[in-house]
Amino acid sequence: MTPTPQTIQPDAPFFIVMNGASGRQDAQAVQHTIEGIMAETGRQHSIHVVTDPSRLVAAARAAVKQAQVRRGVVIAAGGDGTINTLAQATLGSGCPFGVLPQGTFNYFSRTHGIPADTEAAVRLLLRARAHPVQVGLVNDRAFLVNASLGLYPQLLQDREAFKQQYGRSRFIALLSSLVTLLRQHRQLRLRIEHGNEVTNLRTPTLFVGNNRLQLEQIGMNEAACLDRGMLAAVAVRPVGTLAMAWLMLRGALGTLGDADNVHSFAFRRIAVTPVRPLGLRRVKVAADGEVTWMRGPLAFSVAPDPLMLLRPEPGDTMGGMIA
C-alpha cells in the first residue's frame, strides 16, 4: 500500500546539511537566507555546512539520528550527489526529507516542483507535506535520478575534473562529455536476468533511470513507467566514436529513444553480471553522479519503501514548477 502524504508539525525542527562546495551559489549567502527565514518564522533548526566531501556521509547520519530523536525533518542543501547522500541515510529511518537544490542540473528537485531559488524553496519546506517518492537501488546503494556502469561513470568523473578546472556550467559539462567520447572506451559484456529471461549484451554503458524529467528530455518512452513503480534501463549497442557522438546529440535533441542502436526496457528488478574477464573484478558504478566500485552481480531494483519528500501539492503554482 502506498503511504499517504504526511503533515509536518509546525514545531518539527529542521536538520539541514549543506554542501558548501555544491553549485555556483555562495554558501554563506545561502546560509544567511536560510537562517533569516527560519528566524522570521520561528522554526527550530540547525545547519551543518560541510566543506570536506569526505565528511558528508558522517554529517548525513548525524542529522538523521537527531531528526529521529526530536521527530524532525532531514534537509539536504546541495546538488544531486549531496541529495543522494542524505537520501541514502534517511531512507528507512522514518524521517521526512526535504531538499534545497544548489546544483547545476537539479533533476530531482525540478521533477518534484521544488524551486531552485533558495528563499522560495525554504518557504515551500515550511508549508509542505511529505509525499512518497520512489527510490531506486543498485545492490544496497540508493539512487533518485540514475545509476549506471561503463562509459557513463567515466563521463561523470571527467566532467567533475573539468568543473574543478574551468567552473560549473552546462556548457562545461557538454564539452567534457565530447572529450570523453573521443577517447577509446571499453565494451562491457553483460548478462542481464530480467524475470525468466536472460539477455547477453555487449555495450559501452548501461544506464538505469529513475527520473521522469531526465528520461523525457532525452526522448525515452519508458519515462512513463516510473509512475507505475518501475525503472528504465537504457543500453547502447557497440558503435564507433562518431556514431556515439551522434547518439549523444540525439539525446540532447530528445530523440534518443528512436535510435536503432539503443536498447531500452522497463523493469522492477534485474540482475546484471559482467561476463569474464570483467566478472572477476569490481565494476565502476555511478549513482546520482557519485562514482564507486561494486562487485557483481549488480541487482537493480525499486526500494521497498519510498522516501517521504516535502514537495508542493498537485496544482500548487507557488511551489516553483519545472523550468
Tab-separated table of C-alpha atoms in Angstrom:
chain	number	residue	atom	x	y	z
A	1	MET	CA	0.000	0.000	0.000
A	2	THR	CA	1.345	3.418	-0.969
A	3	PRO	CA	1.860	5.677	2.068
A	4	THR	CA	-0.385	8.727	2.290
A	5	PRO	CA	1.090	12.235	2.492
A	6	GLN	CA	2.215	13.253	5.969
A	7	THR	CA	1.553	16.621	7.573
A	8	ILE	CA	4.665	18.128	9.148
A	9	GLN	CA	4.064	19.575	12.610
A	10	PRO	CA	4.911	23.305	12.912
A	11	ASP	CA	7.263	22.595	15.818
A	12	ALA	CA	9.220	19.865	13.956
A	13	PRO	CA	12.868	21.009	13.819
A	14	PHE	CA	14.809	21.048	10.554
A	15	PHE	CA	18.249	19.414	10.459
A	16	ILE	CA	19.972	20.874	7.415
A	17	VAL	CA	23.181	19.508	5.921
A	18	MET	CA	24.632	21.825	3.289
A	19	ASN	CA	27.433	21.004	0.879
A	20	GLY	CA	29.496	24.179	0.865
A	21	ALA	CA	31.112	23.180	-2.434
A	22	SER	CA	27.897	22.472	-4.396
A	23	GLY	CA	26.686	24.599	-7.280
A	24	ARG	CA	27.542	28.159	-8.211
A	25	GLN	CA	25.890	29.993	-5.305
A	26	ASP	CA	27.822	31.495	-2.414
A	27	ALA	CA	27.494	29.136	0.558
A	28	GLN	CA	27.486	31.956	3.113
A	29	ALA	CA	24.747	33.809	1.226
A	30	VAL	CA	22.645	30.634	1.058
A	31	GLN	CA	23.135	30.004	4.770
A	32	HIS	CA	22.196	33.605	5.557
A	33	THR	CA	18.988	33.273	3.528
A	34	ILE	CA	18.017	30.042	5.295
A	35	GLU	CA	18.705	31.399	8.771
A	36	GLY	CA	16.836	34.635	8.053
A	37	ILE	CA	13.646	32.820	7.053
A	38	MET	CA	13.923	30.382	9.960
A	39	ALA	CA	14.292	33.269	12.406
A	40	GLU	CA	11.362	35.090	10.786
A	41	THR	CA	9.076	32.072	11.163
A	42	GLY	CA	10.423	30.815	14.484
A	43	ARG	CA	11.270	27.358	13.142
A	44	GLN	CA	13.791	25.386	15.180
A	45	HIS	CA	16.710	24.317	13.025
A	46	SER	CA	20.396	23.520	12.771
A	47	ILE	CA	22.667	23.954	9.739
A	48	HIS	CA	25.784	21.865	9.262
A	49	VAL	CA	27.929	23.209	6.410
A	50	VAL	CA	30.252	20.532	5.016
A	51	THR	CA	33.290	21.752	3.071
A	52	ASP	CA	35.130	18.413	3.006
A	53	PRO	CA	33.228	15.900	0.810
A	54	SER	CA	34.653	13.004	2.822
A	55	ARG	CA	32.680	14.266	5.851
A	56	LEU	CA	29.310	14.362	4.103
A	57	VAL	CA	28.240	10.790	4.923
A	58	ALA	CA	29.016	11.244	8.627
A	59	ALA	CA	27.126	14.550	8.681
A	60	ALA	CA	24.135	12.921	6.981
A	61	ARG	CA	23.989	10.089	9.504
A	62	ALA	CA	24.272	12.523	12.416
A	63	ALA	CA	21.403	14.628	11.037
A	64	VAL	CA	19.178	11.547	10.689
A	65	LYS	CA	19.885	10.469	14.283
A	66	GLN	CA	18.996	13.925	15.567
A	67	ALA	CA	15.829	14.008	13.478
A	68	GLN	CA	14.762	10.611	14.807
A	69	VAL	CA	15.225	11.681	18.422
A	70	ARG	CA	13.443	15.012	18.017
A	71	ARG	CA	10.860	13.978	15.384
A	72	GLY	CA	12.357	16.386	12.901
A	73	VAL	CA	12.982	16.692	9.172
A	74	VAL	CA	16.256	15.949	7.367
A	75	ILE	CA	17.115	18.588	4.759
A	76	ALA	CA	19.738	18.286	2.010
A	77	ALA	CA	21.144	21.526	0.581
A	78	GLY	CA	23.269	20.787	-2.474
A	79	GLY	CA	23.299	19.129	-5.881
A	80	ASP	CA	22.003	15.696	-6.878
A	81	GLY	CA	25.044	13.959	-5.355
A	82	THR	CA	24.547	15.665	-1.988
A	83	ILE	CA	20.833	14.922	-2.096
A	84	ASN	CA	21.647	11.272	-2.811
A	85	THR	CA	23.929	11.023	0.237
A	86	LEU	CA	21.299	12.492	2.558
A	87	ALA	CA	18.539	10.383	0.987
A	88	GLN	CA	20.625	7.220	1.460
A	89	ALA	CA	20.953	7.997	5.179
A	90	THR	CA	17.288	8.966	5.543
A	91	LEU	CA	15.710	6.044	3.652
A	92	GLY	CA	14.072	3.637	6.102
A	93	SER	CA	14.622	5.937	9.099
A	94	GLY	CA	11.031	7.119	9.340
A	95	CYS	CA	12.117	10.757	8.936
A	96	PRO	CA	10.630	13.144	6.370
A	97	PHE	CA	13.097	14.504	3.814
A	98	GLY	CA	13.472	17.932	2.237
A	99	VAL	CA	15.626	19.466	-0.481
A	100	LEU	CA	17.191	22.889	-1.052
A	101	PRO	CA	18.673	22.489	-4.558
A	102	GLN	CA	22.094	24.065	-5.137
A	103	GLY	CA	23.447	22.032	-8.063
A	104	THR	CA	23.911	22.529	-11.794
A	105	PHE	CA	21.176	20.261	-13.202
A	106	ASN	CA	18.938	19.631	-10.147
A	107	TYR	CA	16.970	16.867	-11.878
A	108	PHE	CA	15.480	15.520	-8.666
A	109	SER	CA	14.188	18.834	-7.337
A	110	ARG	CA	12.940	20.020	-10.731
A	111	THR	CA	10.994	16.781	-11.236
A	112	HIS	CA	9.149	17.366	-7.974
A	113	GLY	CA	8.449	21.068	-8.495
A	114	ILE	CA	10.924	22.316	-5.893
A	115	PRO	CA	12.188	25.792	-6.857
A	116	ALA	CA	15.881	26.485	-7.447
A	117	ASP	CA	15.604	29.830	-5.666
A	118	THR	CA	16.716	29.255	-2.074
A	119	GLU	CA	14.193	31.573	-0.433
A	120	ALA	CA	11.282	30.060	-2.366
A	121	ALA	CA	12.490	26.521	-1.582
A	122	VAL	CA	12.787	27.235	2.155
A	123	ARG	CA	9.313	28.759	2.302
A	124	LEU	CA	7.969	25.697	0.470
A	125	LEU	CA	9.510	23.376	3.082
A	126	LEU	CA	7.801	25.317	5.865
A	127	ARG	CA	4.328	24.603	4.486
A	128	ALA	CA	4.719	21.360	2.527
A	129	ARG	CA	3.526	17.877	3.378
A	130	ALA	CA	5.715	14.803	2.893
A	131	HIS	CA	4.769	12.718	-0.164
A	132	PRO	CA	6.079	9.232	-1.060
A	133	VAL	CA	8.772	9.241	-3.756
A	134	GLN	CA	10.207	6.163	-5.477
A	135	VAL	CA	13.841	5.259	-4.784
A	136	GLY	CA	15.985	3.001	-6.949
A	137	LEU	CA	18.605	0.616	-5.590
A	138	VAL	CA	21.763	-0.833	-7.090
A	139	ASN	CA	22.644	-3.534	-4.577
A	140	ASP	CA	22.225	-1.558	-1.335
A	141	ARG	CA	23.041	1.869	-2.816
A	142	ALA	CA	20.101	4.232	-3.328
A	143	PHE	CA	19.631	6.455	-6.366
A	144	LEU	CA	16.994	9.075	-7.060
A	145	VAL	CA	17.953	10.129	-10.600
A	146	ASN	CA	20.014	7.382	-12.250
A	147	ALA	CA	22.602	4.653	-11.809
A	148	SER	CA	24.990	3.399	-14.470
A	149	LEU	CA	28.115	1.471	-15.340
A	150	GLY	CA	30.623	1.627	-18.166
A	151	LEU	CA	31.130	4.814	-20.161
A	152	TYR	CA	28.681	6.989	-18.217
A	153	PRO	CA	30.556	6.820	-14.862
A	154	GLN	CA	33.772	7.714	-16.702
A	155	LEU	CA	31.988	10.637	-18.317
A	156	LEU	CA	30.892	11.844	-14.864
A	157	GLN	CA	34.414	11.634	-13.469
A	158	ASP	CA	35.819	13.552	-16.424
A	159	ARG	CA	33.056	16.157	-16.068
A	160	GLU	CA	33.924	16.724	-12.412
A	161	ALA	CA	37.591	17.191	-13.324
A	162	PHE	CA	36.590	19.766	-15.955
A	163	LYS	CA	34.368	21.593	-13.462
A	164	GLN	CA	37.182	21.862	-10.954
A	165	GLN	CA	39.435	23.363	-13.612
A	166	TYR	CA	37.023	25.501	-15.630
A	167	GLY	CA	33.999	26.068	-13.372
A	168	ARG	CA	30.466	24.717	-13.173
A	169	SER	CA	28.153	25.235	-16.137
A	170	ARG	CA	26.131	23.157	-18.583
A	171	PHE	CA	28.494	24.162	-21.399
A	172	ILE	CA	31.490	22.791	-19.474
A	173	ALA	CA	29.549	19.582	-18.825
A	174	LEU	CA	28.839	19.190	-22.556
A	175	LEU	CA	32.446	19.948	-23.500
A	176	SER	CA	33.810	17.352	-21.091
A	177	SER	CA	31.371	14.771	-22.496
A	178	LEU	CA	32.704	15.327	-26.009
A	179	VAL	CA	36.283	14.924	-24.808
A	180	THR	CA	35.382	11.654	-23.063
A	181	LEU	CA	33.741	10.282	-26.212
A	182	LEU	CA	36.852	10.979	-28.293
A	183	ARG	CA	38.869	8.610	-26.121
A	184	GLN	CA	38.803	4.854	-26.544
A	185	HIS	CA	36.312	3.157	-24.264
A	186	ARG	CA	35.898	-0.490	-23.293
A	187	GLN	CA	32.865	-2.501	-24.324
A	188	LEU	CA	31.115	-4.259	-21.464
A	189	ARG	CA	29.832	-7.810	-21.850
A	190	LEU	CA	26.831	-8.156	-19.572
A	191	ARG	CA	24.473	-10.976	-18.624
A	192	ILE	CA	21.100	-9.446	-17.713
A	193	GLU	CA	18.474	-11.522	-15.895
A	194	HIS	CA	15.009	-9.991	-16.143
A	195	GLY	CA	12.273	-12.231	-14.757
A	196	ASN	CA	12.624	-15.559	-16.575
A	197	GLU	CA	14.578	-14.029	-19.453
A	198	VAL	CA	18.353	-13.880	-19.806
A	199	THR	CA	19.967	-11.472	-22.266
A	200	ASN	CA	23.655	-11.317	-23.161
A	201	LEU	CA	24.511	-7.766	-24.129
A	202	ARG	CA	27.631	-6.035	-25.383
A	203	THR	CA	27.544	-2.292	-24.711
A	204	PRO	CA	29.773	0.618	-23.734
A	205	THR	CA	27.351	1.638	-20.999
A	206	LEU	CA	24.236	0.575	-19.111
A	207	PHE	CA	22.081	3.404	-17.773
A	208	VAL	CA	19.183	2.898	-15.337
A	209	GLY	CA	16.848	5.875	-14.959
A	210	ASN	CA	14.632	6.808	-12.009
A	211	ASN	CA	13.831	10.386	-13.027
A	212	ARG	CA	10.994	11.151	-15.386
A	213	LEU	CA	12.274	14.605	-16.357
A	214	GLN	CA	15.692	13.329	-17.413
A	215	LEU	CA	14.237	10.402	-19.364
A	216	GLU	CA	11.740	12.669	-21.120
A	217	GLN	CA	14.455	15.160	-22.016
A	218	ILE	CA	16.493	12.525	-23.844
A	219	GLY	CA	13.380	11.092	-25.507
A	220	MET	CA	12.857	7.712	-23.812
A	221	ASN	CA	9.324	6.294	-23.978
A	222	GLU	CA	9.994	4.381	-20.749
A	223	ALA	CA	9.734	7.660	-18.777
A	224	ALA	CA	6.045	6.920	-18.134
A	225	CYS	CA	6.894	3.595	-16.470
A	226	LEU	CA	8.191	5.405	-13.394
A	227	ASP	CA	4.609	6.297	-12.498
A	228	ARG	CA	3.879	2.552	-12.348
A	229	GLY	CA	6.628	1.767	-9.837
A	230	MET	CA	9.269	0.720	-12.368
A	231	LEU	CA	12.745	1.753	-13.515
A	232	ALA	CA	14.033	2.229	-17.067
A	233	ALA	CA	17.151	0.543	-18.487
A	234	VAL	CA	18.945	2.027	-21.487
A	235	ALA	CA	21.905	0.406	-23.258
A	236	VAL	CA	23.759	1.458	-26.394
A	237	ARG	CA	24.820	-1.229	-28.836
A	238	PRO	CA	28.528	-1.171	-29.839
A	239	VAL	CA	29.175	1.757	-32.198
A	240	GLY	CA	32.102	3.892	-33.269
A	241	THR	CA	33.118	7.235	-31.830
A	242	LEU	CA	31.257	9.337	-34.403
A	243	ALA	CA	28.103	7.243	-34.003
A	244	MET	CA	28.339	7.598	-30.228
A	245	ALA	CA	28.673	11.368	-30.582
A	246	TRP	CA	25.586	11.349	-32.827
A	247	LEU	CA	23.650	9.388	-30.213
A	248	MET	CA	24.650	11.931	-27.575
A	249	LEU	CA	23.395	14.700	-29.833
A	250	ARG	CA	20.128	12.830	-30.326
A	251	GLY	CA	19.813	12.656	-26.547
A	252	ALA	CA	20.303	16.423	-26.337
A	253	LEU	CA	17.599	16.837	-29.002
A	254	GLY	CA	15.205	14.491	-27.171
A	255	THR	CA	15.107	11.729	-29.800
A	256	LEU	CA	17.410	9.066	-28.327
A	257	GLY	CA	14.581	6.574	-27.850
A	258	ASP	CA	14.012	6.368	-31.621
A	259	ALA	CA	17.625	5.445	-32.411
A	260	ASP	CA	18.254	1.982	-33.871
A	261	ASN	CA	21.369	1.432	-31.749
A	262	VAL	CA	19.594	1.926	-28.424
A	263	HIS	CA	18.071	-0.954	-26.448
A	264	SER	CA	15.680	0.000	-23.617
A	265	PHE	CA	13.089	-1.629	-21.366
A	266	ALA	CA	11.162	-1.068	-18.122
A	267	PHE	CA	11.581	-3.301	-15.080
A	268	ARG	CA	11.174	-3.630	-11.320
A	269	ARG	CA	14.213	-5.807	-10.770
A	270	ILE	CA	17.120	-7.058	-12.866
A	271	ALA	CA	20.421	-8.776	-12.091
A	272	VAL	CA	23.422	-7.654	-14.126
A	273	THR	CA	26.557	-9.804	-14.199
A	274	PRO	CA	29.677	-8.676	-16.067
A	275	VAL	CA	30.976	-11.578	-18.153
A	276	ARG	CA	34.633	-12.575	-17.901
A	277	PRO	CA	37.202	-11.151	-17.693
A	278	LEU	CA	35.272	-8.289	-16.069
A	279	GLY	CA	33.270	-10.746	-13.987
A	280	LEU	CA	36.291	-11.346	-11.747
A	281	ARG	CA	36.756	-7.659	-10.982
A	282	ARG	CA	34.951	-4.844	-9.324
A	283	VAL	CA	32.765	-2.650	-11.521
A	284	LYS	CA	32.728	1.143	-11.527
A	285	VAL	CA	29.156	2.274	-10.803
A	286	ALA	CA	27.718	5.787	-10.662
A	287	ALA	CA	24.654	6.625	-8.562
A	288	ASP	CA	23.307	10.177	-8.953
A	289	GLY	CA	26.708	11.335	-10.118
A	290	GLU	CA	28.688	9.744	-7.285
A	291	VAL	CA	31.101	7.061	-8.543
A	292	THR	CA	32.023	3.983	-6.514
A	293	TRP	CA	33.253	0.424	-7.071
A	294	MET	CA	30.973	-2.603	-6.626
A	295	ARG	CA	31.339	-6.329	-7.095
A	296	GLY	CA	28.965	-8.113	-9.440
A	297	PRO	CA	26.369	-9.303	-9.815
A	298	LEU	CA	24.580	-5.973	-9.586
A	299	ALA	CA	20.931	-6.026	-8.516
A	300	PHE	CA	18.932	-3.042	-9.785
A	301	SER	CA	15.523	-2.703	-8.147
A	302	VAL	CA	12.880	-0.389	-6.735
A	303	ALA	CA	13.345	0.113	-2.991
A	304	PRO	CA	10.556	-1.487	-0.923
A	305	ASP	CA	9.966	1.766	0.994
A	306	PRO	CA	9.632	5.230	-0.539
A	307	LEU	CA	11.319	8.418	0.570
A	308	MET	CA	8.846	10.822	2.203
A	309	LEU	CA	9.676	14.063	0.385
A	310	LEU	CA	8.466	17.560	1.258
A	311	ARG	CA	7.182	18.866	-2.059
A	312	PRO	CA	4.353	21.032	-3.460
A	313	GLU	CA	0.824	19.723	-3.573
A	314	PRO	CA	-0.535	18.974	-7.063
A	315	GLY	CA	-1.561	22.275	-8.619
A	316	ASP	CA	0.461	24.357	-6.161
A	317	THR	CA	1.791	27.028	-8.526
A	318	MET	CA	3.653	28.705	-5.659
A	319	GLY	CA	5.883	25.663	-5.312
A	320	GLY	CA	8.093	26.519	-8.259
A	321	MET	CA	7.168	24.416	-11.265
A	322	ILE	CA	9.653	22.678	-13.540
A	323	ALA	CA	11.667	25.132	-15.601
